Coordinates of C-alpha atoms and ligand atoms in Angstrom, one line a residue:
M1 CA 131.5 -106.4 -285.5
G2 CA 135.0 -105.3 -284.4
K3 CA 137.5 -107.3 -282.3
Q4 CA 136.7 -108.0 -278.6
L5 CA 138.0 -105.2 -276.6
A6 CA 140.1 -105.7 -273.4
V7 CA 142.3 -103.6 -270.9
V8 CA 145.5 -105.0 -269.4
G9 CA 145.2 -104.8 -265.6
I10 CA 148.6 -105.0 -263.9
D11 CA 149.1 -105.4 -260.2
I12 CA 152.8 -104.8 -259.0
G13 CA 153.4 -106.4 -255.8
G14 CA 156.7 -106.7 -253.7
T15 CA 157.4 -110.2 -254.8
N16 CA 155.3 -110.8 -258.0
T17 CA 153.4 -108.9 -260.7
V18 CA 150.2 -110.2 -261.7
F19 CA 148.3 -109.1 -264.9
G20 CA 145.0 -109.9 -266.7
L21 CA 143.4 -109.0 -270.0
V22 CA 140.0 -107.8 -268.7
D23 CA 136.7 -107.0 -270.7
R24 CA 134.2 -104.4 -269.8
E25 CA 132.3 -106.9 -267.6
G26 CA 135.2 -107.8 -265.6
N27 CA 136.0 -111.2 -267.2
V28 CA 139.6 -112.2 -267.2
L29 CA 140.2 -113.2 -270.9
G30 CA 143.9 -114.1 -270.2
E31 CA 146.4 -113.9 -267.4
G32 CA 149.9 -114.4 -266.3
N33 CA 152.6 -113.1 -264.0
I34 CA 156.4 -112.3 -263.7
S35 CA 158.7 -112.0 -260.7
T36 CA 159.1 -108.4 -259.5
T37 CA 162.2 -109.0 -257.5
H38 CA 164.2 -110.7 -260.3
Y39 CA 164.6 -107.4 -262.2
I40 CA 167.2 -104.9 -260.6
E41 CA 166.7 -102.4 -263.5
P42 CA 163.1 -101.0 -263.9
E43 CA 163.5 -100.7 -267.7
V44 CA 164.5 -104.3 -268.1
Y45 CA 161.6 -105.3 -265.8
V46 CA 159.0 -103.3 -267.9
A47 CA 160.4 -104.7 -271.1
A48 CA 160.1 -108.3 -269.7
L49 CA 156.7 -107.5 -268.4
Y50 CA 155.5 -106.0 -271.9
E51 CA 156.8 -109.1 -273.6
K52 CA 155.1 -111.5 -271.3
I53 CA 151.8 -109.8 -271.8
M54 CA 152.1 -110.0 -275.5
V55 CA 152.9 -113.6 -275.2
I56 CA 150.0 -114.4 -273.1
K57 CA 147.6 -112.4 -275.3
D58 CA 148.8 -114.5 -278.5
K59 CA 148.5 -117.7 -276.6
Q60 CA 145.2 -117.2 -274.5
C61 CA 143.1 -114.6 -276.5
P62 CA 144.7 -113.7 -279.8
D63 CA 141.5 -112.0 -281.2
V64 CA 141.4 -109.4 -278.4
E65 CA 142.2 -105.6 -279.0
I66 CA 144.0 -104.0 -276.2
L67 CA 142.8 -100.5 -275.3
G68 CA 145.4 -99.7 -272.7
F69 CA 147.3 -100.5 -269.5
G70 CA 146.0 -99.8 -266.0
I71 CA 148.6 -100.3 -263.3
G72 CA 148.2 -100.5 -259.6
A73 CA 151.5 -100.2 -257.5
P74 CA 152.6 -99.1 -254.1
M75 CA 153.1 -95.3 -254.2
G76 CA 151.8 -95.1 -257.6
N77 CA 151.3 -91.4 -258.8
I78 CA 148.5 -90.8 -261.3
N79 CA 149.7 -87.3 -262.2
K80 CA 153.1 -88.1 -263.3
G81 CA 152.8 -92.0 -264.2
T82 CA 155.6 -92.7 -261.7
I83 CA 156.1 -94.9 -258.7
E84 CA 157.8 -92.7 -255.9
Y85 CA 160.1 -94.2 -253.3
P86 CA 158.4 -97.5 -252.9
A87 CA 159.3 -99.2 -249.7
D88 CA 158.5 -102.8 -250.8
L89 CA 159.9 -102.8 -254.5
P90 CA 163.4 -103.6 -255.7
W91 CA 163.8 -100.1 -257.3
K92 CA 164.8 -96.9 -255.5
G93 CA 163.8 -93.3 -255.9
I94 CA 161.3 -92.2 -258.6
I95 CA 160.5 -94.8 -261.4
P96 CA 159.0 -93.3 -264.6
L97 CA 156.8 -96.4 -265.1
A98 CA 154.4 -94.9 -267.8
D99 CA 157.2 -93.5 -269.8
L100 CA 159.0 -96.9 -269.6
F101 CA 155.8 -98.5 -271.1
Y102 CA 155.5 -95.8 -273.7
R103 CA 158.9 -97.1 -275.2
H104 CA 156.8 -100.2 -276.2
T105 CA 153.3 -99.0 -276.8
S106 CA 151.4 -95.8 -277.8
L107 CA 148.3 -96.9 -276.0
P108 CA 147.1 -95.2 -272.7
V109 CA 149.0 -96.1 -269.5
V110 CA 147.5 -95.2 -266.2
V111 CA 149.4 -95.7 -262.9
T112 CA 147.9 -95.2 -259.3
N113 CA 148.3 -96.7 -255.9
D114 CA 146.7 -100.1 -255.3
A115 CA 144.0 -98.7 -252.9
N116 CA 142.8 -96.3 -255.5
A117 CA 142.8 -99.0 -258.1
A118 CA 140.6 -101.0 -255.7
A119 CA 138.1 -98.2 -255.2
V120 CA 137.7 -97.7 -259.0
G121 CA 137.3 -101.5 -259.3
E122 CA 134.6 -101.5 -256.7
M123 CA 132.8 -98.7 -258.6
I124 CA 133.0 -100.3 -262.1
Y125 CA 132.7 -104.1 -261.1
G126 CA 131.8 -104.3 -257.4
G127 CA 129.3 -103.3 -254.6
A128 CA 129.7 -99.5 -255.3
K129 CA 128.1 -99.7 -258.7
G130 CA 125.8 -96.6 -258.9
M131 CA 127.3 -95.0 -255.6
K132 CA 128.7 -91.4 -255.8
N133 CA 130.3 -91.3 -252.3
F134 CA 132.1 -94.2 -250.9
V135 CA 135.4 -95.2 -249.2
V136 CA 137.4 -98.5 -249.8
I137 CA 139.9 -99.6 -247.1
T138 CA 142.4 -102.2 -248.2
L139 CA 143.7 -104.3 -245.3
G140 CA 146.9 -106.1 -246.4
T141 CA 150.4 -106.0 -245.0
G142 CA 149.6 -102.3 -244.5
L143 CA 146.4 -100.2 -244.8
G144 CA 145.5 -98.3 -247.9
S145 CA 142.4 -96.2 -248.7
G146 CA 140.6 -94.8 -251.7
F147 CA 138.0 -92.1 -251.5
V148 CA 135.3 -91.5 -254.2
I149 CA 133.4 -88.2 -253.6
D150 CA 130.6 -86.8 -255.9
G151 CA 131.5 -89.7 -258.2
K152 CA 135.0 -88.9 -258.6
L153 CA 138.3 -90.6 -257.1
V154 CA 140.0 -88.1 -255.1
Y155 CA 143.7 -87.7 -256.2
G156 CA 144.5 -84.6 -254.3
H157 CA 147.1 -81.9 -255.3
D158 CA 150.1 -84.4 -255.7
G159 CA 148.2 -87.6 -256.3
F160 CA 148.6 -89.0 -252.9
A161 CA 145.3 -88.3 -251.3
G162 CA 143.9 -91.0 -249.0
E163 CA 146.9 -92.2 -247.1
I164 CA 145.0 -92.7 -243.9
G165 CA 147.1 -95.8 -243.0
H166 CA 149.7 -93.2 -242.0
T167 CA 147.4 -90.9 -239.9
V168 CA 148.6 -91.1 -236.2
I169 CA 146.0 -92.8 -234.2
R170 CA 148.0 -93.1 -230.9
P171 CA 150.6 -90.1 -230.7
G172 CA 153.5 -90.1 -228.5
D173 CA 157.1 -91.5 -228.5
S174 CA 156.2 -94.8 -226.8
N175 CA 153.8 -96.0 -229.4
R176 CA 154.5 -98.4 -232.2
D177 CA 157.2 -97.7 -234.8
C178 CA 155.8 -97.4 -238.4
G179 CA 157.6 -98.2 -241.6
C180 CA 157.1 -94.6 -242.6
G181 CA 159.4 -93.4 -240.0
R182 CA 156.9 -92.0 -237.6
K183 CA 155.0 -93.5 -234.5
G184 CA 151.5 -94.6 -233.9
C185 CA 150.1 -94.7 -237.4
L186 CA 146.8 -96.5 -237.9
E187 CA 148.5 -99.3 -240.1
T188 CA 150.6 -100.4 -237.1
Y189 CA 147.5 -101.5 -235.5
V190 CA 145.0 -102.2 -238.3
S191 CA 146.6 -104.4 -240.9
A192 CA 147.8 -108.2 -241.3
S193 CA 151.1 -107.0 -239.4
G194 CA 149.3 -104.8 -237.0
I195 CA 147.1 -107.6 -235.7
K196 CA 150.1 -109.7 -235.1
R197 CA 151.8 -107.0 -233.1
T198 CA 148.5 -106.7 -231.0
M199 CA 148.4 -110.5 -230.7
L200 CA 151.9 -110.6 -229.3
K201 CA 151.2 -107.9 -226.9
I202 CA 148.1 -109.6 -225.6
L203 CA 150.0 -112.9 -225.2
A204 CA 152.8 -111.1 -223.3
D205 CA 150.3 -109.2 -221.1
K206 CA 147.9 -111.9 -220.2
L207 CA 148.1 -115.4 -218.6
E208 CA 145.3 -117.2 -220.1
P209 CA 145.9 -120.2 -222.1
S210 CA 146.0 -119.8 -226.0
E211 CA 147.0 -122.2 -228.7
L212 CA 149.1 -119.3 -230.2
R213 CA 151.6 -119.5 -227.3
K214 CA 153.4 -122.4 -229.1
C215 CA 153.9 -120.3 -232.4
S216 CA 157.3 -118.8 -232.8
F217 CA 157.5 -115.0 -233.8
E218 CA 158.1 -115.9 -237.3
E219 CA 155.3 -118.4 -237.5
L220 CA 152.6 -116.2 -236.1
D221 CA 150.5 -114.4 -238.7
S222 CA 147.1 -112.9 -239.2
K223 CA 145.8 -116.4 -240.6
K224 CA 146.9 -118.3 -237.5
I225 CA 145.2 -115.7 -235.3
Y226 CA 142.0 -115.9 -237.4
D227 CA 142.1 -119.8 -237.2
A228 CA 142.4 -119.6 -233.4
A229 CA 139.6 -117.1 -233.1
L230 CA 137.4 -119.2 -235.1
K231 CA 138.0 -122.1 -232.6
G232 CA 137.0 -119.8 -229.8
D233 CA 140.5 -118.9 -228.6
K234 CA 139.8 -115.9 -226.2
L235 CA 143.0 -114.1 -226.7
A236 CA 142.8 -114.3 -230.4
L237 CA 139.2 -113.0 -230.3
R238 CA 140.5 -110.2 -228.2
A239 CA 143.1 -109.3 -230.8
F240 CA 140.4 -109.0 -233.5
E241 CA 138.1 -107.1 -231.2
H242 CA 140.8 -104.7 -230.5
T243 CA 141.9 -104.3 -234.1
G244 CA 138.2 -103.8 -235.3
A245 CA 137.7 -101.2 -232.4
M246 CA 140.7 -99.2 -233.6
L247 CA 139.4 -99.4 -237.2
G248 CA 135.9 -98.2 -236.1
F249 CA 137.2 -95.4 -234.2
K250 CA 139.0 -94.1 -237.1
L251 CA 136.2 -94.7 -239.6
A252 CA 134.0 -92.3 -237.5
D253 CA 136.5 -89.6 -238.4
V254 CA 136.6 -90.7 -242.0
V255 CA 132.8 -90.4 -242.2
A256 CA 132.9 -86.8 -240.9
H257 CA 135.4 -85.8 -243.6
T258 CA 133.6 -87.3 -246.6
N259 CA 130.0 -88.2 -245.5
P260 CA 130.1 -91.5 -247.4
E261 CA 127.1 -93.7 -248.3
A262 CA 129.3 -96.9 -247.6
I263 CA 132.7 -98.0 -246.5
F264 CA 134.0 -101.2 -248.2
L265 CA 136.6 -103.3 -246.6
F266 CA 138.9 -105.1 -248.9
G267 CA 141.7 -107.5 -248.5
G268 CA 143.1 -110.3 -246.2
L269 CA 141.8 -109.0 -242.8
A270 CA 138.5 -108.3 -244.3
L271 CA 138.0 -111.9 -245.0
A272 CA 137.7 -112.5 -241.2
K273 CA 134.2 -111.1 -241.7
E274 CA 132.1 -110.5 -238.6
L275 CA 135.3 -110.9 -236.5
I276 CA 136.5 -107.6 -237.8
F277 CA 133.2 -106.0 -239.0
E278 CA 131.3 -106.3 -235.6
P279 CA 133.8 -104.4 -233.5
A280 CA 134.5 -102.0 -236.4
R281 CA 130.8 -101.2 -236.8
E282 CA 130.1 -101.0 -233.1
H283 CA 133.1 -98.5 -232.5
M284 CA 132.4 -96.5 -235.6
E285 CA 128.7 -95.9 -234.6
K286 CA 129.8 -95.2 -231.0
N287 CA 132.0 -92.4 -232.1
L288 CA 129.9 -91.0 -235.0
L289 CA 128.4 -87.5 -234.8
Y290 CA 124.7 -87.9 -234.3
I291 CA 123.9 -86.6 -237.9
Y292 CA 125.7 -89.6 -239.4
Q293 CA 124.4 -92.2 -237.0
G294 CA 122.7 -95.5 -238.5
K295 CA 123.3 -94.2 -242.0
V296 CA 126.7 -95.4 -243.1
K297 CA 127.1 -99.1 -244.5
L298 CA 130.1 -100.9 -243.6
L299 CA 130.3 -103.7 -246.2
P300 CA 132.9 -106.3 -247.6
S301 CA 134.2 -105.7 -251.1
E302 CA 132.4 -107.5 -253.8
L303 CA 135.4 -107.8 -256.0
S304 CA 136.5 -111.5 -256.1
A305 CA 139.7 -111.8 -254.0
Q306 CA 141.6 -113.6 -256.6
N307 CA 141.3 -111.1 -259.3
A308 CA 140.6 -107.9 -257.4
A309 CA 143.8 -106.2 -257.8
V310 CA 143.9 -106.8 -261.6
L311 CA 140.3 -105.9 -262.0
G312 CA 140.9 -102.7 -260.2
A313 CA 143.8 -101.9 -262.2
S314 CA 142.0 -102.5 -265.5
S315 CA 139.2 -100.3 -264.4
L316 CA 141.4 -97.2 -264.4
I317 CA 141.3 -97.3 -268.3
W318 CA 137.6 -98.4 -268.5
S319 CA 136.4 -95.6 -266.2
N320 CA 138.6 -93.0 -268.3
R321 CA 136.8 -94.0 -271.4
E322 CA 133.3 -93.6 -269.9
I323 CA 133.5 -90.6 -267.4
Ligands
ZN1 ZN1 153.2 -94.5 -240.9

């Protein structure tokens, strides 16, 4: 019997970086985090992160043998092992993340964007086990997507396939500004920040009472909208209906592109369950070409919310070993 094997899954977020040592079954054997914003220089950040991982390993699971490092990050590029022009991280330009890791280790390092990591995680540990064609949509501050076609995650020519959050769903100059510099992108409607914008518009347009009228702009967030909707607040329910409808409308296109067996929704907004699933399902079906109707499952992610990003990132290494 050799040592117990594990992969380090790393989720680089705008505020914090979370990591875990994960075994083949998805058990987290050790875990920790460091601040992302604290480090102005990426090389200092990677050195501190690597050191912290080794400290946690020695403390929490000293007998484990590490096989590699899987990293999910905004604008992560699998072909080059880089992060490219991330909007929400403290570093600018192109950061050679994998190369910075190779200063400390000779083990494999795989970098990709967080939605792709979630899709591989779903395939290895979650509800997509055994599926060859599926899509994962991540609903966080923005909207990400990962496509698996014929059993393979699609990276595309440059490693950036699947940015459906930045497909324009409402063209025209009068539509919502997006962080990418364009207008009317899907994620300006379908995301935690998108539903907030929708809620504010509904509150401005309608005179009906709503408990959300007393929230300040800063206070209002998707959680408050969710809580109000659960209590039957009509305008909050309308915000969910509108958000789910826009998602469903877009998913009908997604189905035509890739003919998936299932589409998984992952992240904050997906936790609102039927409030988002019901209108999304209804509007997807309504807009589907007849050959797809009634065939595509719209499902919640089966990755546990707490460790999903870390599991997804770790699965980048596990999947490479097995496919
Ligand atoms: Zn955009």
